[in-house]
Amino acid sequence: MKCTEQGMSVLIFVRLDCKGGQARLFTLLGNVKAYSTATSERKKFYQDVSISQGDDGLFEISLDRRKLKTPGGKLFTVPNEALAIAVATEWDAQKDTLKFYTMHMTTLCNTVLDNPTFRDKDQIITAALKFLETDTVCYRVEEPPGLVELQKNEWDPVLDWIEKRYNVVIGSSCNIMGPEIPEETKETFRQHLGSYNFWALTGLEYVITQLKSVVLSFGLIDRHLTVEQAVLLSRLEEEYQIQRWGSVEWAHDYDMYELRARTAAGALFVHLSSESSTVKRKLLQD
Amino acid sequence: MAAMTSPLRVCRGILKEIRALKGREYKQTLAYNYVLDQFRKNQVSSERYCRAQEEALHTSQSYLCLLASTRLHLALHNLYHGKGERAPEQVAGMVGLRLPTQPGGKGWEK
């Protein structure tokens, strides 16, 4: 009951502050009590985690007997069972304290449900494509020779693959301005991104911002690369430096596992969210 | 195409991760039953090219990577970042050094 009231207050404030985007954001943030910040921890307040399917076909998560809500106060619902189980497993895996920074699937679902930045599909696509102009695999170094060769050997095959797969021109450059990417290329990717639903698109943009590369993200989502391969290619220069100067566990490995976890969560999120739409299509045909 | 490890290895990997999360009663979890169910459903008897199976395998590999990386990241977090600021001696110890001790022992300047 308390949570429903919280949700209502969000809606009312949003309507009142329609003019100032920033004011709306603060109103929403003010209502975020259940999760607090990403790095803080909260005592575990439940024993059992279960999932159930509502009347509208969406899946809900229950902690003991209470329904899980989003930080914005909405009922937490996901479109399919696999996603629900992945989220439930995250809640079930928490020991004495809730570590929200380890619950990437929950975070992604919350982002879609609350949409805290009030973006629509076009805005997300534009934000995602911005990474193409400064794509990691398009920027090459001129020295040291070892790294030049490594970048050529590791990045060129992925670049070739995406140019063939989408029939586009991207190219690479040693210049600080990067390669000139033709408008047609951006238009092709824009149309391709438009074919994803809002859930999958949110996940895809998350992967792109993690890997700092549209090329590698498409490679991962189109199943040309595994998560481990995509992360390795994204961190190629760092890996080269590690080989040369040695690995520092609490910095290099720490970053790598975090990046792998986030990227894997994003990729899984895209695949599970797009799967549900194909299942729906099949049901309609019957 | 992405390098594929065998479905059996991925399946066992995921189940192992679930056991690491839940301990002995891991067989009663939702994830355990769902994962096992999915792997059984996607078994095909012939070796023909099967797109759906390959997709399912890639998705399961991503899930295995998510579970393993989260576990390892959390372990490193607890080891190095979870305890707040460290004493200078501890920090030096982490990189294999020792702080110099006072020549005359503690309070030698008196």
Short mmCIF file of C-alpha atoms in Angstrom, two decimals:
data_model
loop_
_atom_site.label_atom_id
_atom_site.label_comp_id
_atom_site.label_asym_id
_atom_site.label_seq_id
_atom_site.Cartn_x
_atom_site.Cartn_y
_atom_site.Cartn_z
CA MET A 1 0.00 0.00 0.00
CA LYS A 2 2.77 2.33 0.98
CA CYS A 3 4.57 1.65 -2.25
CA THR A 4 1.45 2.32 -4.34
CA GLU A 5 1.17 5.73 -2.74
CA GLN A 6 4.77 6.38 -3.58
CA GLY A 7 4.10 5.46 -7.19
CA MET A 8 1.12 7.82 -7.30
CA SER A 9 3.13 10.71 -5.98
CA VAL A 10 5.66 10.18 -8.74
CA LEU A 11 2.98 10.36 -11.39
CA ILE A 12 1.46 13.51 -9.96
CA PHE A 13 4.79 15.29 -9.69
CA VAL A 14 5.72 14.30 -13.20
CA ARG A 15 2.57 15.89 -14.56
CA LEU A 16 3.09 19.08 -12.55
CA ASP A 17 6.69 19.53 -13.66
CA CYS A 18 6.26 18.76 -17.29
CA LYS A 19 8.20 21.83 -18.39
CA GLY A 20 11.52 21.27 -16.59
CA GLY A 21 13.15 17.95 -17.32
CA GLN A 22 15.59 18.39 -14.48
CA ALA A 23 12.86 19.09 -11.95
CA ARG A 24 11.17 15.86 -12.99
CA LEU A 25 14.34 13.89 -12.49
CA PHE A 26 14.81 15.25 -8.98
CA THR A 27 11.23 14.40 -8.13
CA LEU A 28 11.84 10.85 -9.22
CA LEU A 29 15.14 10.59 -7.39
CA GLY A 30 13.47 11.91 -4.26
CA ASN A 31 11.16 8.94 -4.34
CA VAL A 32 13.90 6.37 -4.68
CA LYS A 33 13.93 4.90 -1.21
CA ALA A 34 13.75 1.19 -1.74
CA TYR A 35 17.08 0.80 -3.54
CA SER A 36 19.10 3.86 -2.44
CA THR A 37 22.41 4.26 -4.27
CA ALA A 38 24.12 1.62 -6.34
CA THR A 39 27.09 1.16 -4.04
CA SER A 40 25.30 1.10 -0.69
CA GLU A 41 24.03 -2.13 0.75
CA ARG A 42 20.80 -2.96 2.51
CA LYS A 43 19.91 -5.69 4.96
CA LYS A 44 18.17 -8.67 3.39
CA PHE A 45 14.51 -8.54 4.43
CA TYR A 46 13.10 -11.69 2.82
CA GLN A 47 13.69 -15.43 2.69
CA ASP A 48 11.92 -16.82 -0.35
CA VAL A 49 11.93 -15.54 -3.90
CA SER A 50 9.30 -16.71 -6.35
CA ILE A 51 7.88 -15.71 -9.72
CA SER A 52 4.29 -15.64 -10.92
CA GLN A 53 2.49 -14.76 -14.12
CA GLY A 54 -0.07 -11.97 -13.96
CA ASP A 55 -3.33 -11.74 -15.92
CA ASP A 56 -1.66 -9.63 -18.60
CA GLY A 57 0.91 -12.39 -19.27
CA LEU A 58 3.74 -10.46 -17.65
CA PHE A 59 5.89 -12.09 -15.00
CA GLU A 60 6.22 -10.70 -11.48
CA ILE A 61 8.73 -11.37 -8.70
CA SER A 62 7.66 -11.96 -5.12
CA LEU A 63 9.94 -11.61 -2.09
CA ASP A 64 8.23 -13.72 0.56
CA ARG A 65 4.70 -12.50 -0.05
CA ARG A 66 5.45 -8.97 -1.16
CA LYS A 67 5.59 -8.06 -4.84
CA LEU A 68 8.86 -6.55 -6.00
CA LYS A 69 8.63 -2.88 -7.05
CA THR A 70 10.94 -0.69 -9.09
CA PRO A 71 12.80 2.23 -7.45
CA GLY A 72 10.18 4.47 -9.08
CA GLY A 73 7.42 2.58 -7.25
CA LYS A 74 5.96 0.69 -10.21
CA LEU A 75 5.16 -3.01 -10.07
CA PHE A 76 8.20 -4.93 -11.30
CA THR A 77 7.14 -6.91 -14.38
CA VAL A 78 9.12 -8.60 -17.14
CA PRO A 79 7.85 -10.00 -20.46
CA ASN A 80 9.05 -13.61 -20.15
CA GLU A 81 9.89 -16.43 -17.82
CA ALA A 82 13.61 -16.60 -18.59
CA LEU A 83 14.11 -12.95 -17.69
CA ALA A 84 12.01 -13.37 -14.54
CA ILE A 85 14.14 -16.33 -13.45
CA ALA A 86 17.37 -14.46 -14.11
CA VAL A 87 16.15 -11.58 -11.94
CA ALA A 88 14.76 -13.88 -9.24
CA THR A 89 18.10 -15.71 -9.12
CA GLU A 90 19.87 -12.41 -8.46
CA TRP A 91 17.59 -11.66 -5.51
CA ASP A 92 17.84 -15.24 -4.29
CA ALA A 93 21.65 -15.12 -4.44
CA GLN A 94 21.95 -12.23 -1.97
CA LYS A 95 23.29 -13.34 1.39
CA ASP A 96 22.96 -11.07 4.46
CA THR A 97 23.00 -7.75 2.63
CA LEU A 98 21.58 -6.76 -0.72
CA LYS A 99 24.39 -5.80 -3.04
CA PHE A 100 22.65 -3.95 -5.85
CA TYR A 101 25.90 -3.47 -7.76
CA THR A 102 25.95 -7.22 -8.41
CA MET A 103 22.36 -7.33 -9.72
CA HIS A 104 22.80 -6.22 -13.32
CA MET A 105 19.69 -7.85 -14.78
CA THR A 106 17.49 -6.25 -12.11
CA THR A 107 19.09 -2.88 -12.81
CA LEU A 108 18.43 -3.16 -16.54
CA CYS A 109 14.78 -4.11 -16.00
CA ASN A 110 14.38 -1.17 -13.62
CA THR A 111 15.86 1.18 -16.22
CA VAL A 112 13.32 0.04 -18.80
CA LEU A 113 10.35 0.11 -16.41
CA ASP A 114 11.08 3.48 -14.81
CA ASN A 115 12.87 5.04 -17.80
CA PRO A 116 14.48 7.55 -15.41
CA THR A 117 15.85 9.75 -18.21
CA PHE A 118 12.47 9.93 -20.04
CA ARG A 119 13.92 8.92 -23.39
CA ASP A 120 12.05 7.47 -26.33
CA LYS A 121 13.31 4.97 -28.88
CA ASP A 122 14.72 7.57 -31.29
CA GLN A 123 16.71 9.28 -28.56
CA ILE A 124 18.22 5.98 -27.45
CA ILE A 125 19.16 5.12 -31.04
CA THR A 126 20.81 8.52 -31.53
CA ALA A 127 22.73 8.14 -28.26
CA ALA A 128 23.85 4.63 -29.24
CA LEU A 129 24.97 5.67 -32.74
CA LYS A 130 27.03 8.51 -31.30
CA PHE A 131 29.48 5.77 -30.26
CA LEU A 132 30.01 4.82 -33.91
CA GLU A 133 31.81 8.10 -34.58
CA THR A 134 34.36 7.29 -31.87
CA ASP A 135 34.25 3.51 -32.11
CA THR A 136 37.06 1.75 -30.23
CA VAL A 137 38.00 -0.52 -33.14
CA CYS A 138 38.23 2.40 -35.61
CA TYR A 139 40.99 4.23 -33.75
CA ARG A 140 44.43 2.80 -34.41
CA VAL A 141 47.81 3.67 -32.95
CA GLU A 142 50.99 4.31 -34.99
CA GLU A 143 53.36 3.01 -32.32
CA PRO A 144 54.54 0.81 -30.61
CA PRO A 145 54.81 -1.71 -33.49
CA GLY A 146 53.60 -4.61 -31.32
CA LEU A 147 50.33 -2.89 -30.56
CA VAL A 148 49.89 -1.71 -34.16
CA GLU A 149 50.12 -5.29 -35.31
CA LEU A 150 47.86 -6.55 -32.53
CA GLN A 151 45.14 -4.04 -33.41
CA LYS A 152 45.39 -4.94 -37.09
CA ASN A 153 45.23 -8.68 -36.44
CA GLU A 154 42.44 -8.59 -33.87
CA TRP A 155 40.23 -5.68 -34.94
CA ASP A 156 40.37 -5.95 -38.75
CA PRO A 157 38.49 -9.29 -38.90
CA VAL A 158 35.59 -7.86 -36.83
CA LEU A 159 35.53 -4.73 -38.96
CA ASP A 160 35.49 -6.84 -42.12
CA TRP A 161 32.72 -8.97 -40.69
CA ILE A 162 30.42 -6.05 -39.86
CA GLU A 163 31.06 -4.35 -43.22
CA LYS A 164 30.04 -7.53 -45.02
CA ARG A 165 27.18 -8.39 -42.70
CA TYR A 166 25.47 -4.99 -43.01
CA ASN A 167 26.93 -4.04 -46.39
CA VAL A 168 28.35 -0.77 -45.05
CA VAL A 169 31.64 1.15 -45.09
CA ILE A 170 33.25 2.07 -41.76
CA GLY A 171 37.05 1.94 -42.09
CA SER A 172 39.71 2.76 -39.52
CA SER A 173 42.10 5.64 -38.96
CA CYS A 174 45.24 6.62 -37.08
CA ASN A 175 44.08 10.22 -37.08
CA ILE A 176 42.69 11.79 -33.91
CA MET A 177 39.59 12.78 -35.91
CA GLY A 178 38.86 9.13 -36.64
CA PRO A 179 37.51 7.74 -39.91
CA GLU A 180 34.90 9.53 -42.01
CA ILE A 181 31.81 7.42 -41.59
CA PRO A 182 29.36 7.79 -44.51
CA GLU A 183 25.78 8.87 -43.81
CA GLU A 184 24.48 5.69 -45.48
CA THR A 185 26.26 3.60 -42.86
CA LYS A 186 24.60 5.49 -40.03
CA GLU A 187 21.24 5.24 -41.76
CA THR A 188 21.61 1.46 -42.16
CA PHE A 189 22.42 1.05 -38.47
CA ARG A 190 19.64 3.45 -37.49
CA GLN A 191 17.12 1.33 -39.36
CA HIS A 192 18.54 -1.86 -37.93
CA LEU A 193 18.36 -0.51 -34.37
CA GLY A 194 14.80 0.61 -35.03
CA SER A 195 13.78 -3.02 -35.49
CA TYR A 196 14.51 -3.80 -31.81
CA ASN A 197 11.81 -3.34 -29.19
CA PHE A 198 12.27 -0.88 -26.33
CA TRP A 199 13.56 -3.52 -23.90
CA ALA A 200 16.14 -4.94 -26.28
CA LEU A 201 17.21 -1.48 -27.39
CA THR A 202 17.86 -0.39 -23.81
CA GLY A 203 20.03 -3.48 -23.33
CA LEU A 204 21.85 -2.91 -26.61
CA GLU A 205 22.65 0.71 -25.75
CA TYR A 206 23.95 -0.51 -22.38
CA VAL A 207 26.29 -2.97 -24.13
CA ILE A 208 27.50 -0.24 -26.50
CA THR A 209 28.29 2.14 -23.63
CA GLN A 210 30.13 -0.65 -21.81
CA LEU A 211 32.25 -1.79 -24.76
CA LYS A 212 32.56 1.76 -26.16
CA SER A 213 31.99 0.24 -29.56
CA VAL A 214 29.01 -0.22 -31.86
CA VAL A 215 30.98 -2.67 -34.00
CA LEU A 216 31.85 -5.01 -31.12
CA SER A 217 28.34 -4.74 -29.67
CA PHE A 218 26.74 -5.81 -32.94
CA GLY A 219 29.30 -8.60 -33.15
CA LEU A 220 28.16 -9.79 -29.74
CA ILE A 221 24.42 -9.37 -30.27
CA ASP A 222 24.55 -11.04 -33.70
CA ARG A 223 26.39 -13.91 -31.98
CA HIS A 224 29.57 -13.48 -34.00
CA LEU A 225 31.53 -12.95 -30.76
CA THR A 226 31.20 -14.32 -27.25
CA VAL A 227 31.13 -11.97 -24.26
CA GLU A 228 34.71 -12.87 -23.39
CA GLN A 229 35.91 -12.14 -26.94
CA ALA A 230 34.06 -8.82 -27.15
CA VAL A 231 35.45 -7.68 -23.79
CA LEU A 232 38.96 -8.73 -24.76
CA LEU A 233 38.75 -6.79 -28.04
CA SER A 234 37.35 -3.77 -26.23
CA ARG A 235 40.26 -3.80 -23.76
CA LEU A 236 42.90 -4.66 -26.36
CA GLU A 237 45.33 -1.86 -25.52
CA GLU A 238 45.02 -2.55 -21.79
CA GLU A 239 45.66 -6.24 -22.39
CA TYR A 240 48.75 -5.31 -24.41
CA GLN A 241 50.04 -3.15 -21.56
CA ILE A 242 49.29 -5.95 -19.06
CA GLN A 243 51.32 -8.39 -21.13
CA ARG A 244 54.17 -5.95 -21.10
CA TRP A 245 54.07 -4.55 -17.56
CA GLY A 246 52.20 -7.20 -15.62
CA SER A 247 48.70 -7.54 -14.25
CA VAL A 248 47.48 -5.85 -11.08
CA GLU A 249 44.66 -7.95 -9.69
CA TRP A 250 42.72 -5.25 -7.87
CA ALA A 251 42.69 -2.95 -10.87
CA HIS A 252 42.98 -4.95 -14.10
CA ASP A 253 41.16 -8.13 -13.13
CA TYR A 254 38.63 -6.18 -11.08
CA ASP A 255 37.76 -3.98 -14.09
CA MET A 256 37.71 -6.89 -16.49
CA TYR A 257 35.30 -9.01 -14.45
CA GLU A 258 33.04 -6.03 -13.91
CA LEU A 259 33.03 -5.26 -17.63
CA ARG A 260 32.39 -8.91 -18.45
CA ALA A 261 29.50 -9.11 -15.99
CA ARG A 262 27.91 -5.91 -17.30
CA THR A 263 28.39 -6.85 -20.95
CA ALA A 264 27.06 -10.37 -20.39
CA ALA A 265 24.02 -8.96 -18.58
CA GLY A 266 23.36 -6.53 -21.44
CA ALA A 267 23.73 -9.20 -24.13
CA LEU A 268 21.54 -11.64 -22.22
CA PHE A 269 18.98 -8.91 -21.71
CA VAL A 270 18.84 -8.16 -25.44
CA HIS A 271 18.52 -11.83 -26.39
CA LEU A 272 15.89 -12.66 -23.78
CA SER A 273 13.86 -9.53 -24.56
CA SER A 274 13.86 -10.12 -28.31
CA GLU A 275 13.01 -13.79 -27.86
CA SER A 276 9.71 -12.98 -26.23
CA SER A 277 8.62 -10.96 -29.25
CA THR A 278 9.26 -13.87 -31.60
CA VAL A 279 7.31 -16.18 -29.33
CA LYS A 280 4.41 -13.73 -29.38
CA ARG A 281 4.46 -13.64 -33.17
CA LYS A 282 4.23 -17.39 -33.32
CA LEU A 283 1.26 -17.43 -30.98
CA LEU A 284 -0.52 -14.88 -33.18
CA GLN A 285 0.02 -17.01 -36.27
CA ASP A 286 -1.63 -19.96 -34.58
CA MET B 1 31.17 -17.43 -35.82
CA ALA B 2 31.90 -17.20 -32.14
CA ALA B 3 33.90 -20.04 -30.69
CA MET B 4 31.48 -22.52 -29.20
CA THR B 5 32.23 -24.70 -26.25
CA SER B 6 30.15 -27.83 -25.89
CA PRO B 7 26.62 -27.41 -24.49
CA LEU B 8 27.36 -29.95 -21.77
CA ARG B 9 30.26 -27.90 -20.44
CA VAL B 10 28.23 -24.69 -20.42
CA CYS B 11 25.33 -26.44 -18.69
CA ARG B 12 27.58 -27.89 -16.01
CA GLY B 13 29.28 -24.52 -15.64
CA ILE B 14 25.98 -22.75 -14.99
CA LEU B 15 24.83 -25.41 -12.52
CA LYS B 16 28.15 -25.11 -10.72
CA GLU B 17 27.68 -21.35 -10.45
CA ILE B 18 24.18 -21.82 -9.05
CA ARG B 19 25.62 -24.21 -6.47
CA ALA B 20 28.23 -21.60 -5.55
CA LEU B 21 25.42 -19.10 -4.99
CA LYS B 22 22.96 -21.27 -3.12
CA GLY B 23 24.97 -24.00 -1.44
CA ARG B 24 23.51 -27.46 -0.91
CA GLU B 25 19.87 -26.77 -1.70
CA TYR B 26 20.76 -25.47 -5.17
CA LYS B 27 18.68 -28.16 -6.83
CA GLN B 28 15.52 -26.59 -5.44
CA THR B 29 16.09 -23.24 -7.12
CA LEU B 30 14.08 -21.89 -10.04
CA ALA B 31 17.23 -21.34 -12.09
CA TYR B 32 18.47 -24.92 -11.67
CA ASN B 33 15.28 -26.46 -12.96
CA TYR B 34 14.84 -23.93 -15.74
CA VAL B 35 18.40 -24.25 -17.05
CA LEU B 36 18.31 -28.04 -16.99
CA ASP B 37 14.94 -28.01 -18.70
CA GLN B 38 16.16 -25.69 -21.45
CA PHE B 39 19.26 -27.74 -22.13
CA ARG B 40 17.16 -30.91 -22.36
CA LYS B 41 14.68 -29.29 -24.73
CA ASN B 42 17.42 -28.04 -27.04
CA GLN B 43 19.09 -31.40 -27.48
CA VAL B 44 18.88 -32.57 -31.07
CA SER B 45 19.64 -36.07 -32.16
CA SER B 46 21.18 -35.26 -35.57
CA GLU B 47 24.24 -33.17 -36.25
CA ARG B 48 22.44 -30.97 -38.77
CA TYR B 49 22.93 -27.22 -38.62
CA CYS B 50 20.46 -25.91 -36.11
CA ARG B 51 20.15 -22.15 -35.76
CA ALA B 52 17.90 -22.21 -32.69
CA GLN B 53 20.26 -24.49 -30.83
CA GLU B 54 23.23 -22.31 -31.63
CA GLU B 55 21.37 -19.23 -30.42
CA ALA B 56 20.40 -20.96 -27.22
CA LEU B 57 24.01 -22.01 -26.69
CA HIS B 58 25.27 -18.44 -27.15
CA THR B 59 22.67 -17.14 -24.70
CA SER B 60 23.62 -19.79 -22.16
CA GLN B 61 27.30 -18.91 -22.59
CA SER B 62 26.44 -15.28 -21.85
CA TYR B 63 24.58 -16.37 -18.73
CA LEU B 64 27.50 -18.49 -17.57
CA CYS B 65 29.80 -15.51 -18.13
CA LEU B 66 27.44 -13.25 -16.17
CA LEU B 67 27.32 -15.59 -13.18
CA ALA B 68 31.05 -16.35 -13.13
CA SER B 69 32.16 -12.75 -13.66
CA THR B 70 29.79 -11.42 -11.00
CA ARG B 71 31.14 -13.98 -8.52
CA LEU B 72 34.78 -13.21 -9.30
CA HIS B 73 34.19 -9.47 -9.31
CA LEU B 74 32.47 -9.64 -5.94
CA ALA B 75 35.33 -11.73 -4.54
CA LEU B 76 37.89 -9.15 -5.67
CA HIS B 77 35.66 -6.35 -4.41
CA ASN B 78 35.46 -7.88 -0.96
CA LEU B 79 39.17 -8.58 -0.92
CA TYR B 80 40.45 -5.19 -2.06
CA HIS B 81 37.69 -2.59 -2.03
CA GLY B 82 35.13 -3.72 0.50
CA LYS B 83 36.86 -2.66 3.69
CA GLY B 84 37.31 1.07 3.31
CA GLU B 85 40.68 2.76 3.66
CA ARG B 86 43.67 0.69 4.69
CA ALA B 87 46.58 1.42 6.99
CA PRO B 88 49.84 2.44 5.23
CA GLU B 89 51.47 -0.84 6.32
CA GLN B 90 48.69 -2.87 4.69
CA VAL B 91 48.86 -0.88 1.47
CA ALA B 92 52.61 -1.40 1.30
CA GLY B 93 52.08 -5.11 2.00
CA MET B 94 49.69 -5.41 -0.95
CA VAL B 95 52.47 -4.56 -3.38
CA GLY B 96 54.98 -6.70 -1.55
CA LEU B 97 56.82 -3.93 0.30
CA ARG B 98 57.44 -3.15 3.96
CA LEU B 99 57.52 0.30 5.47
CA PRO B 100 60.88 1.28 6.99
CA THR B 101 60.95 0.95 10.76
CA GLN B 102 62.31 3.62 13.09
CA PRO B 103 66.06 3.10 13.72
CA GLY B 104 65.85 2.94 17.48
CA GLY B 105 62.49 1.27 17.72
CA LYS B 106 59.30 3.01 18.75
CA GLY B 107 59.77 6.28 20.65
CA TRP B 108 63.55 6.40 20.10
CA GLU B 109 63.54 10.21 19.79
CA LYS B 110 63.06 10.71 23.54
#
